[in-house]
Coordinates of C-alpha atoms and ligand atoms in Angstrom, one line a residue:
M1 CA 113.6 77.2 68.5
A2 CA 111.1 76.5 65.6
G3 CA 108.8 79.4 65.0
F4 CA 110.4 81.5 67.7
D5 CA 110.0 85.2 66.9
L6 CA 111.6 87.5 69.4
N7 CA 109.5 90.5 68.3
A8 CA 106.3 88.8 69.1
S9 CA 107.2 87.8 72.6
F10 CA 105.8 89.4 75.8
D11 CA 108.1 91.8 77.7
V12 CA 109.2 90.0 80.8
T13 CA 111.6 92.7 82.0
N14 CA 109.1 94.0 84.6
S15 CA 107.5 90.6 85.5
P16 CA 107.8 89.6 89.1
R17 CA 109.9 86.7 90.2
H18 CA 108.6 84.8 93.1
E19 CA 111.0 83.3 95.6
A20 CA 110.7 79.8 97.0
K21 CA 109.3 79.7 100.6
L22 CA 110.1 76.3 101.9
G23 CA 108.8 74.8 105.1
N24 CA 105.9 77.2 105.5
E25 CA 102.4 76.6 106.8
W26 CA 100.3 74.1 104.9
W27 CA 97.8 76.7 103.5
R28 CA 100.6 78.5 101.7
S29 CA 101.1 75.7 99.3
G30 CA 98.5 73.0 99.8
V31 CA 95.9 71.7 97.4
I32 CA 92.4 72.2 98.8
Y33 CA 89.6 70.1 97.3
Q34 CA 86.1 71.5 97.5
I35 CA 83.4 69.1 98.5
Y36 CA 79.9 70.1 97.7
P37 CA 78.1 67.9 100.2
R38 CA 74.8 67.7 98.4
S39 CA 76.5 66.0 95.5
F40 CA 79.6 64.2 96.7
A41 CA 78.3 60.9 98.0
D42 CA 75.0 59.9 99.6
G43 CA 75.2 57.5 102.5
N44 CA 71.5 57.0 103.2
G45 CA 70.2 56.8 99.7
D46 CA 67.7 59.7 99.9
G47 CA 69.2 61.3 96.8
M48 CA 71.0 64.1 98.8
G49 CA 74.7 63.7 99.5
D50 CA 75.5 63.6 103.2
L51 CA 78.3 63.6 105.8
A52 CA 78.3 59.8 106.2
G53 CA 78.7 59.6 102.4
I54 CA 81.7 61.9 102.6
T55 CA 83.3 59.9 105.4
S56 CA 83.0 56.7 103.4
R57 CA 84.7 58.2 100.4
L58 CA 87.5 60.3 102.0
G59 CA 90.0 57.6 101.4
S60 CA 89.8 58.2 97.6
L61 CA 90.5 61.9 98.2
A62 CA 93.6 61.1 100.3
A63 CA 94.7 58.8 97.5
L64 CA 94.3 61.6 95.0
G65 CA 97.0 63.5 96.8
I66 CA 95.2 66.6 98.2
D67 CA 96.0 68.3 101.5
A68 CA 92.7 69.6 102.6
V69 CA 89.0 69.6 101.9
W70 CA 86.6 72.6 102.1
L71 CA 83.0 71.6 102.7
S72 CA 80.2 73.8 101.3
P73 CA 77.5 74.4 103.9
F74 CA 75.8 71.5 105.7
Y75 CA 74.2 73.6 108.4
R76 CA 70.5 73.7 109.2
S77 CA 68.9 75.5 106.3
P78 CA 65.7 75.6 104.3
Q79 CA 68.0 75.1 101.2
K80 CA 66.6 78.0 99.2
D81 CA 70.2 78.7 98.0
A82 CA 71.6 75.2 98.5
G83 CA 72.5 75.8 102.1
Y84 CA 74.0 79.3 101.7
D85 CA 70.9 80.3 103.6
V86 CA 71.7 79.2 107.1
S87 CA 69.0 78.9 109.8
D88 CA 71.3 77.5 112.5
Y89 CA 75.1 78.0 112.3
C90 CA 75.9 75.5 115.0
D91 CA 73.9 72.4 113.9
V92 CA 73.9 70.0 110.9
D93 CA 70.9 69.9 108.7
P94 CA 69.2 66.5 109.1
L95 CA 69.5 66.3 105.3
F96 CA 73.2 65.8 105.8
G97 CA 73.2 64.0 109.1
S98 CA 74.1 65.1 112.7
L99 CA 76.8 66.8 114.6
A100 CA 78.0 63.2 115.5
D101 CA 78.3 62.5 111.8
F102 CA 80.3 65.7 111.4
D103 CA 82.7 64.6 114.2
A104 CA 83.1 61.2 112.6
M105 CA 83.9 62.8 109.2
L106 CA 86.4 65.2 110.8
A107 CA 88.1 62.4 112.7
E108 CA 88.4 60.3 109.6
A109 CA 89.8 63.2 107.6
H110 CA 92.4 63.9 110.3
R111 CA 93.2 60.2 110.4
L112 CA 93.9 60.3 106.7
G113 CA 96.1 63.5 107.2
L114 CA 93.6 65.8 105.6
K115 CA 92.7 69.3 106.9
V116 CA 89.1 70.3 107.0
L117 CA 87.8 73.9 106.2
I118 CA 84.1 74.6 106.6
D119 CA 82.0 77.3 104.9
L120 CA 81.0 80.3 107.0
V121 CA 78.2 82.4 105.7
P122 CA 78.3 85.7 107.6
N123 CA 76.8 88.2 105.1
H124 CA 73.2 86.9 105.4
T125 CA 71.2 84.3 107.3
S126 CA 68.1 82.4 106.1
D127 CA 64.8 84.2 106.7
Q128 CA 64.0 81.2 108.9
H129 CA 66.9 82.0 111.3
K130 CA 65.6 82.8 114.8
W131 CA 67.2 86.2 114.6
F132 CA 65.2 87.1 111.5
Q133 CA 62.0 85.6 112.9
A134 CA 62.5 87.8 116.0
A135 CA 63.2 90.8 113.8
L136 CA 60.0 90.2 112.0
A137 CA 58.2 90.1 115.3
G138 CA 59.7 93.5 116.1
Q139 CA 62.7 92.4 118.3
N140 CA 66.3 93.3 117.6
R141 CA 65.6 94.5 114.1
D142 CA 69.0 96.1 114.1
F143 CA 70.5 92.6 113.5
Y144 CA 69.4 93.2 109.9
H145 CA 68.8 96.2 107.6
F146 CA 65.2 97.2 107.9
K147 CA 64.2 100.6 106.5
P148 CA 60.9 102.4 105.6
G149 CA 60.3 102.6 101.9
R150 CA 60.5 105.6 99.7
G151 CA 57.4 107.2 98.1
D152 CA 54.3 108.7 99.7
A153 CA 53.2 105.4 101.2
G154 CA 56.6 103.8 101.5
E155 CA 55.8 101.8 98.4
L156 CA 59.2 102.1 96.8
P157 CA 62.4 100.3 98.0
P158 CA 64.6 102.4 100.3
N159 CA 67.3 102.6 97.7
N160 CA 68.3 101.5 94.2
W161 CA 70.3 98.4 95.1
L162 CA 69.8 95.2 93.1
S163 CA 70.1 91.6 94.1
L164 CA 72.9 89.5 92.6
F165 CA 70.3 86.9 91.8
G166 CA 68.1 89.3 89.8
G167 CA 65.5 91.9 90.8
P168 CA 65.6 94.5 93.6
A169 CA 67.7 93.9 96.8
W170 CA 64.7 94.8 99.0
T171 CA 61.5 93.0 100.1
R172 CA 58.7 94.6 102.0
I173 CA 57.2 92.9 105.0
Q174 CA 53.8 93.3 106.6
D175 CA 53.5 95.0 109.9
E176 CA 51.7 93.4 112.9
N177 CA 48.3 94.6 111.5
G178 CA 48.9 92.9 108.2
E179 CA 49.6 96.3 106.5
P180 CA 52.6 96.8 104.2
G181 CA 55.5 97.7 106.5
E182 CA 59.2 98.2 106.3
W183 CA 61.6 96.7 103.8
Y184 CA 64.6 94.5 104.5
L185 CA 67.8 94.2 102.5
H186 CA 69.0 91.1 100.7
L187 CA 71.9 91.2 98.2
F188 CA 71.0 87.7 97.2
D189 CA 67.6 85.9 97.4
S190 CA 64.8 87.3 99.4
S191 CA 65.2 84.3 101.7
Q192 CA 68.7 85.5 102.6
P193 CA 68.4 88.8 104.6
D194 CA 71.7 90.7 105.0
L195 CA 73.0 91.0 108.6
N196 CA 73.9 94.4 110.0
W197 CA 77.6 94.1 110.7
A198 CA 77.7 97.5 112.3
N199 CA 75.9 95.9 115.2
P200 CA 78.4 94.7 117.8
A201 CA 75.9 91.9 118.8
V202 CA 76.1 90.4 115.3
Q203 CA 79.9 90.6 115.6
S204 CA 80.1 88.8 118.9
A205 CA 77.5 86.2 117.8
F206 CA 79.8 85.2 115.0
E207 CA 82.9 85.1 117.1
E208 CA 81.0 82.5 119.2
I209 CA 80.2 80.5 116.0
L210 CA 83.9 80.5 115.0
R211 CA 84.8 79.2 118.4
F212 CA 82.1 76.5 118.3
W213 CA 83.6 74.9 115.2
L214 CA 87.3 75.6 116.2
D215 CA 86.5 73.8 119.5
R216 CA 85.2 70.8 117.5
G217 CA 88.5 70.7 115.7
V218 CA 88.0 72.3 112.2
D219 CA 91.2 73.6 110.6
G220 CA 89.5 76.7 109.4
F221 CA 86.9 78.4 107.3
R222 CA 86.1 79.4 103.8
V223 CA 84.2 82.7 104.3
D224 CA 81.3 83.5 102.0
Q225 CA 80.9 86.9 100.5
P226 CA 83.1 88.7 103.1
H227 CA 83.3 91.8 100.8
A228 CA 79.6 92.3 101.2
M229 CA 79.4 92.4 105.0
A230 CA 79.9 96.1 105.7
K231 CA 77.6 98.6 104.1
A232 CA 78.2 102.3 103.8
E233 CA 76.4 104.2 106.6
G234 CA 72.9 105.3 105.7
L235 CA 72.7 102.8 102.8
P236 CA 73.0 105.5 100.0
D237 CA 72.0 104.7 96.4
H238 CA 74.4 102.8 94.2
P239 CA 76.0 105.7 92.2
D240 CA 76.0 103.9 88.9
V241 CA 73.5 101.1 89.0
E242 CA 72.8 101.4 85.3
R243 CA 76.4 100.4 84.4
A244 CA 77.3 98.2 87.4
G245 CA 74.0 96.5 88.0
A246 CA 74.3 94.6 91.3
G247 CA 78.1 94.7 91.1
F248 CA 80.8 97.2 90.8
I249 CA 83.1 98.6 88.1
E250 CA 86.7 97.7 88.5
G251 CA 89.0 100.6 89.0
E252 CA 86.1 102.9 90.2
A253 CA 85.3 103.7 93.8
A254 CA 83.5 100.8 95.5
P255 CA 79.7 101.2 95.7
P256 CA 78.1 101.3 99.1
M257 CA 77.7 97.5 99.5
W258 CA 81.0 96.2 98.3
F259 CA 84.4 96.1 100.1
Q260 CA 83.8 98.8 102.7
P261 CA 86.8 99.3 105.0
E262 CA 84.9 98.5 108.1
V263 CA 85.3 94.8 107.5
H264 CA 89.0 94.8 108.2
P265 CA 88.9 95.1 112.0
I266 CA 86.3 92.2 112.0
F267 CA 88.7 89.9 110.1
R268 CA 91.6 90.9 112.4
R269 CA 89.6 89.7 115.4
W270 CA 88.8 86.5 113.6
R271 CA 92.4 85.9 112.7
A272 CA 93.4 86.4 116.3
I273 CA 90.8 83.9 117.4
L274 CA 92.1 81.3 114.9
E275 CA 95.6 81.9 116.1
S276 CA 94.7 81.4 119.7
Y277 CA 94.0 77.7 118.8
P278 CA 96.8 75.1 118.4
G279 CA 97.8 74.0 114.9
D280 CA 97.8 75.9 111.7
R281 CA 94.1 77.1 111.4
A282 CA 93.4 79.2 108.3
M283 CA 90.6 81.2 106.7
C284 CA 90.1 81.8 103.0
G285 CA 87.9 84.7 101.9
E286 CA 85.7 84.6 98.9
A287 CA 86.6 88.2 98.5
Y288 CA 85.5 89.3 95.1
V289 CA 87.7 92.4 95.2
L290 CA 89.5 93.6 92.0
P291 CA 92.1 94.5 91.0
L292 CA 94.3 92.1 93.0
S293 CA 96.2 95.0 94.5
L294 CA 93.0 95.7 96.5
M295 CA 92.3 92.1 97.2
A296 CA 95.8 91.9 98.7
L297 CA 94.6 94.2 101.5
W298 CA 92.4 91.3 102.7
V299 CA 95.4 89.0 103.1
R300 CA 97.7 91.3 105.1
P301 CA 99.5 89.2 107.7
D302 CA 96.8 89.7 110.4
E303 CA 93.7 89.2 108.2
F304 CA 92.7 86.3 105.9
N305 CA 95.3 83.7 105.2
Q306 CA 94.3 83.6 101.6
T307 CA 91.6 84.7 99.2
F308 CA 90.3 83.1 96.0
N309 CA 92.1 84.4 93.0
F310 CA 89.1 85.4 90.9
R311 CA 91.3 87.0 88.3
F312 CA 92.9 83.7 87.5
L313 CA 89.5 81.9 87.5
D314 CA 88.1 84.5 85.1
S315 CA 91.1 84.2 82.7
D316 CA 89.9 83.4 79.1
W317 CA 92.8 81.0 78.9
S318 CA 94.8 82.8 76.3
A319 CA 98.6 83.3 76.7
A320 CA 98.3 87.1 76.9
T321 CA 95.6 87.1 79.6
L322 CA 97.4 84.5 81.7
F323 CA 100.7 86.3 81.4
A324 CA 99.1 89.5 82.7
N325 CA 97.0 87.7 85.4
I326 CA 99.8 85.7 86.8
N327 CA 102.1 88.8 86.9
E328 CA 99.3 90.7 88.7
S329 CA 98.9 87.8 91.1
F330 CA 102.5 87.5 92.2
E331 CA 102.9 91.3 92.4
A332 CA 99.9 91.8 94.6
F333 CA 100.2 88.8 96.9
D334 CA 104.0 88.9 97.3
A335 CA 103.7 92.5 98.3
V336 CA 101.9 91.5 101.5
G337 CA 103.6 88.1 102.1
A338 CA 100.5 86.1 101.3
P339 CA 100.3 83.1 99.0
S340 CA 98.5 83.5 95.7
T341 CA 95.8 80.9 95.2
W342 CA 94.9 79.4 91.9
V343 CA 91.5 78.1 91.0
L344 CA 89.6 77.1 87.8
N345 CA 86.3 75.7 89.2
N346 CA 83.8 75.9 92.0
H347 CA 80.1 75.4 92.6
D348 CA 79.2 78.8 91.1
V349 CA 80.8 78.6 87.7
I350 CA 80.5 76.4 84.5
R351 CA 82.9 73.5 84.8
H352 CA 86.1 74.2 82.9
A353 CA 85.8 71.1 80.8
S354 CA 82.7 72.7 79.3
R355 CA 83.7 76.4 79.7
F356 CA 86.8 75.9 77.6
G357 CA 84.8 74.0 75.0
G358 CA 82.8 77.1 73.9
S359 CA 82.5 80.9 74.4
Y360 CA 80.8 81.5 77.7
G361 CA 82.5 84.7 78.8
R362 CA 84.1 85.3 82.2
A363 CA 83.6 82.4 84.6
T364 CA 82.2 84.4 87.4
A365 CA 79.8 86.4 85.1
S366 CA 78.3 83.5 83.2
D367 CA 74.7 82.5 83.5
G368 CA 75.2 78.8 83.0
I369 CA 74.5 76.6 80.0
G370 CA 71.0 75.3 79.3
P371 CA 69.5 73.1 76.6
K372 CA 68.8 76.2 74.4
S373 CA 72.4 77.6 74.8
P374 CA 75.1 76.8 72.2
Q375 CA 76.5 73.5 73.4
P376 CA 80.2 73.1 74.2
N377 CA 82.7 71.0 72.2
A378 CA 83.3 68.2 74.8
E379 CA 86.5 66.9 73.3
A380 CA 88.2 70.3 72.9
G381 CA 86.9 71.4 76.3
L382 CA 88.3 68.4 78.1
R383 CA 91.6 68.6 76.3
K384 CA 92.0 72.3 77.2
A385 CA 90.8 71.7 80.8
R386 CA 93.4 69.0 81.4
G387 CA 96.2 71.3 79.9
A388 CA 94.9 74.2 82.0
T389 CA 94.9 72.3 85.3
M390 CA 98.4 70.9 84.7
F391 CA 99.6 74.5 84.0
M392 CA 97.9 75.6 87.2
L393 CA 99.2 72.9 89.4
G394 CA 102.8 73.7 88.6
L395 CA 102.4 77.2 90.1
P396 CA 103.7 78.0 93.6
G397 CA 100.9 78.9 96.1
A398 CA 97.8 77.2 97.1
S399 CA 95.5 75.5 94.5
Y400 CA 91.8 74.8 94.7
I401 CA 90.1 71.8 93.0
Y402 CA 86.3 71.4 92.8
Q403 CA 84.9 67.9 93.2
G404 CA 84.5 66.1 89.9
E405 CA 87.1 68.0 87.9
E406 CA 89.5 65.2 88.6
L407 CA 87.2 63.1 86.6
G408 CA 87.1 65.6 83.7
L409 CA 83.4 66.0 84.4
P410 CA 81.6 68.3 82.0
E411 CA 78.7 70.6 83.0
H412 CA 75.2 69.1 82.8
T413 CA 74.2 71.4 79.9
T414 CA 70.8 69.9 79.1
L415 CA 69.2 69.8 82.5
A416 CA 65.4 70.3 82.1
D417 CA 63.8 73.3 83.7
E418 CA 61.7 71.1 86.0
F419 CA 64.8 70.1 87.9
R420 CA 66.3 73.5 88.4
Q421 CA 66.9 74.7 91.9
D422 CA 69.2 77.7 91.7
P423 CA 67.3 80.9 92.8
T424 CA 69.0 82.8 89.9
F425 CA 66.8 80.8 87.5
F426 CA 63.6 81.7 89.4
R427 CA 64.4 85.4 90.0
T428 CA 65.1 85.9 86.3
S429 CA 62.2 83.9 85.1
G430 CA 64.5 81.4 83.5
E431 CA 66.5 83.9 81.6
R432 CA 69.7 82.9 83.5
V433 CA 69.7 79.2 83.9
G434 CA 72.1 79.4 86.8
R435 CA 74.5 77.1 88.5
D436 CA 72.8 73.7 88.8
G437 CA 74.8 72.3 85.9
C438 CA 78.0 72.2 87.9
R439 CA 76.3 70.8 91.0
V440 CA 75.1 67.4 89.7
P441 CA 75.9 64.3 91.9
L442 CA 79.2 62.6 91.2
P443 CA 79.4 59.3 89.4
W444 CA 81.5 56.8 91.4
E445 CA 80.8 53.3 89.9
A446 CA 79.5 53.1 86.3
G447 CA 76.1 51.4 86.3
A448 CA 75.7 51.1 90.0
G449 CA 72.1 52.3 90.2
D450 CA 70.8 55.2 88.2
A451 CA 73.2 57.6 89.8
N452 CA 76.3 55.6 89.1
G453 CA 77.2 54.8 92.7
F454 CA 76.4 58.2 94.2
N455 CA 74.3 56.0 96.4
Q456 CA 72.7 52.6 96.4
T457 CA 69.2 53.7 95.4
G458 CA 69.7 55.7 92.3
E459 CA 67.9 58.7 93.7
A460 CA 69.5 62.0 93.0
W461 CA 68.4 65.6 93.8
L462 CA 69.6 66.6 90.3
P463 CA 69.7 63.9 87.7
Q464 CA 73.0 63.0 86.1
P465 CA 73.3 63.3 82.3
E466 CA 73.7 60.0 80.4
I467 CA 77.4 60.8 79.6
Y468 CA 78.4 60.8 83.3
R469 CA 78.4 57.0 83.4
A470 CA 81.6 57.0 81.2
Y471 CA 83.3 59.5 83.6
S472 CA 82.7 57.4 86.7
R473 CA 85.6 57.1 89.0
D474 CA 85.9 53.3 88.7
Q475 CA 86.2 53.7 84.9
Q476 CA 89.3 55.9 85.4
D477 CA 90.9 54.5 88.5
G478 CA 94.2 52.8 87.5
V479 CA 93.5 53.5 83.8
A480 CA 96.6 55.1 82.3
G481 CA 95.8 58.3 80.5
S482 CA 92.5 58.9 82.3
T483 CA 91.9 62.3 83.8
L484 CA 91.8 60.9 87.3
E485 CA 95.3 59.3 86.9
L486 CA 96.6 62.6 85.4
Y487 CA 95.4 64.5 88.4
K488 CA 96.8 61.9 90.8
Q489 CA 100.2 61.9 89.1
A490 CA 100.3 65.7 89.0
L491 CA 99.3 66.1 92.7
H492 CA 101.8 63.5 93.8
L493 CA 104.6 65.0 91.8
R494 CA 103.7 68.5 93.0
R495 CA 104.0 67.3 96.5
E496 CA 107.2 65.3 96.0
L497 CA 108.9 68.3 94.2
R498 CA 107.4 70.8 96.6
L499 CA 106.2 72.9 93.8
G500 CA 103.6 74.6 96.0
E501 CA 106.4 76.1 98.0
G502 CA 108.6 76.7 95.0
S503 CA 109.7 79.7 93.0
F504 CA 108.4 81.3 89.8
A505 CA 109.9 83.1 86.9
W506 CA 108.8 83.2 83.2
L507 CA 110.9 81.5 80.6
P508 CA 111.4 84.5 78.3
E509 CA 111.7 82.3 75.2
F510 CA 108.3 80.8 75.9
T511 CA 106.2 83.9 76.5
R512 CA 104.2 84.7 73.4
D513 CA 100.7 84.2 72.0
E514 CA 101.3 80.6 71.1
V515 CA 103.1 79.4 74.1
L516 CA 103.6 80.2 77.7
G517 CA 106.2 78.7 80.0
Y518 CA 107.6 79.3 83.5
C519 CA 110.1 77.6 85.8
N520 CA 109.4 76.5 89.3
G521 CA 112.8 75.6 90.7
E522 CA 114.2 73.0 88.3
V523 CA 110.9 72.3 86.7
L524 CA 109.8 74.0 83.4
V525 CA 106.0 74.1 82.9
I526 CA 105.0 74.9 79.3
H527 CA 101.5 75.2 77.7
N528 CA 100.9 75.3 74.0
F529 CA 98.1 77.8 73.1
G530 CA 98.7 77.7 69.4
N531 CA 97.7 75.3 66.6
A532 CA 101.2 74.0 65.8
Q533 CA 103.6 71.8 67.7
V534 CA 106.1 73.5 69.9
T535 CA 109.7 72.4 70.0
L536 CA 110.8 72.0 73.6
P537 CA 114.2 72.3 75.2
A538 CA 116.1 69.1 75.9
G539 CA 114.8 67.7 79.1
E540 CA 113.0 64.9 80.8
V541 CA 109.2 64.8 80.6
L542 CA 108.0 64.5 84.2
L543 CA 104.3 64.9 83.4
S544 CA 102.2 65.7 80.4
S545 CA 98.5 66.4 79.9
L546 CA 98.8 64.4 76.7
H547 CA 98.9 60.7 77.5
G548 CA 101.9 59.0 75.9
M549 CA 104.1 62.1 75.4
Q550 CA 107.7 61.0 75.8
T551 CA 110.9 62.8 76.4
G552 CA 112.1 64.3 73.1
H553 CA 108.6 64.8 71.7
N554 CA 107.2 68.2 70.7
L555 CA 104.4 69.8 72.6
A556 CA 101.0 69.4 70.9
P557 CA 98.3 72.2 70.9
D558 CA 96.4 72.7 74.2
Q559 CA 98.8 70.5 76.0
T560 CA 101.0 71.2 79.1
V561 CA 104.3 69.5 79.9
W562 CA 106.4 69.5 83.1
L563 CA 110.0 69.2 82.1
K564 CA 113.2 68.7 84.0
L565 CA 116.1 70.3 82.2
R566 CA 119.0 67.9 81.4
A567 CA 122.0 68.7 83.6
Ligands
GLC1 C1 78.7 82.7 97.4 C2 78.5 81.2 97.2 C3 77.2 81.1 96.4 C4 76.1 81.7 97.1 C5 76.4 83.1 97.5 C6 75.4 83.7 98.5 O1 79.1 83.3 96.2 O2 79.6 80.6 96.7 O3 77.0 79.7 96.1 O4 74.9 81.6 96.3 O5 77.6 83.3 98.0 O6 75.6 83.1 99.7

């Protein structure tokens, strides 16, 4: 093979081989599409996406070839953190419609053969939740973490914990006389007080919430920040806040707010509740727990069905990193019999079509791209993103897709400050622009109103950048070579060839800095990381991220091919 240098290849002798698991539950192999309700489709024209909008557009998702949708929160909420600040877990916010609209959406999804996961936010409530309001009034304070401050007059926070959104993790309240009183804990915004999961009343309240939605027919939950729920007793100081900030340092002991072992019995009870319902209900944890050997503890057979693979999401998309991260993934998840998931985008990270067009660091650690940031190279970014997704979709396990990536949508990188909504922006005085750039309403029909068919009125809670018009779905639907058609083709082929349930082994002659390849059953998936063409083995081109690539062609830089070896 041209340019093949045995000395420079990665050592695959100890790499895991993953065996095919045919005929398993849908969540082991399915493709789950994340709907961000605020920005998917707006049925009533008020500028905010809603459930009726989702229902009306579900057909296009079924046509895309996905298996399930996950809806980010649509519950009653003051929307201080885009709905991740819930004030009533068992009702729909009027912004998004009503419970009847939810039922209609669910029925339509099921009619189309799509499963529906909803977002459960158990670590914190909104400060407007009746539990917190009662706590402020002095009742059941032990639903939350209230503590007296340190210092002579209690003027210092109870410990040194920081908020993930910037600033301290504590806010002081006033007592009934209007005097400064106790402090309450919030690992996120001050409008998101952390619940006290050591309190059995909190635990049983959430079990009721699970049943409420399972009774309505949901297929499961995506669980927000589960690794934050249990706190070490007494809420001791973070031992290394200088180095770890609000987070933790991988490989070192977990600080008192992250992945405490007390969470596991809670998830075991949840899993038992899910399994007491008919059908394959599932829960996916947003467990930011690394290394993956630790994350795997969360997907033991009686806990979460799956977790997001943040290691993969954080990959810098080099062959060496991916080689290591994919090995780590199969090793960790196969050891507990759980599927690995694969994910490149969500509503918290820079869209990969922009992320791969510049140097923005780890996906989950980036601060967004603003008008003053170095701007991404749109063309290179999209080319790499298409190649990356085709590489991902050939892997066995479950895959996640975030709305708009099937259009190749870039981040909105020039959003003016006046439109910003993310609490990160406000808590850091604009230093971190935050996540609004990946949350902009979707363009459906080019030129249909100012928001390109997001609704009929052109209103939009975040304005689209000019360039979104060209990415509109109707401009790509049925157009050979478009990103939308590429995703459709890949998803249909993945289903037909049962790649999600398939096997995995590296192709030793394609594991070096310039090229990485694996086989899944009879399909070879190869990505070119280098600058030169890669000569391929003789085989039929089933799919290529480069439009027009034919059987017998070489593989161009940044491109992925799915090949079927000639018999
Ligand atoms: C999760 C959500 C994110 C939210 C945070 C706090 O990371 O994905 O959007 O801000 O939790 O709920």
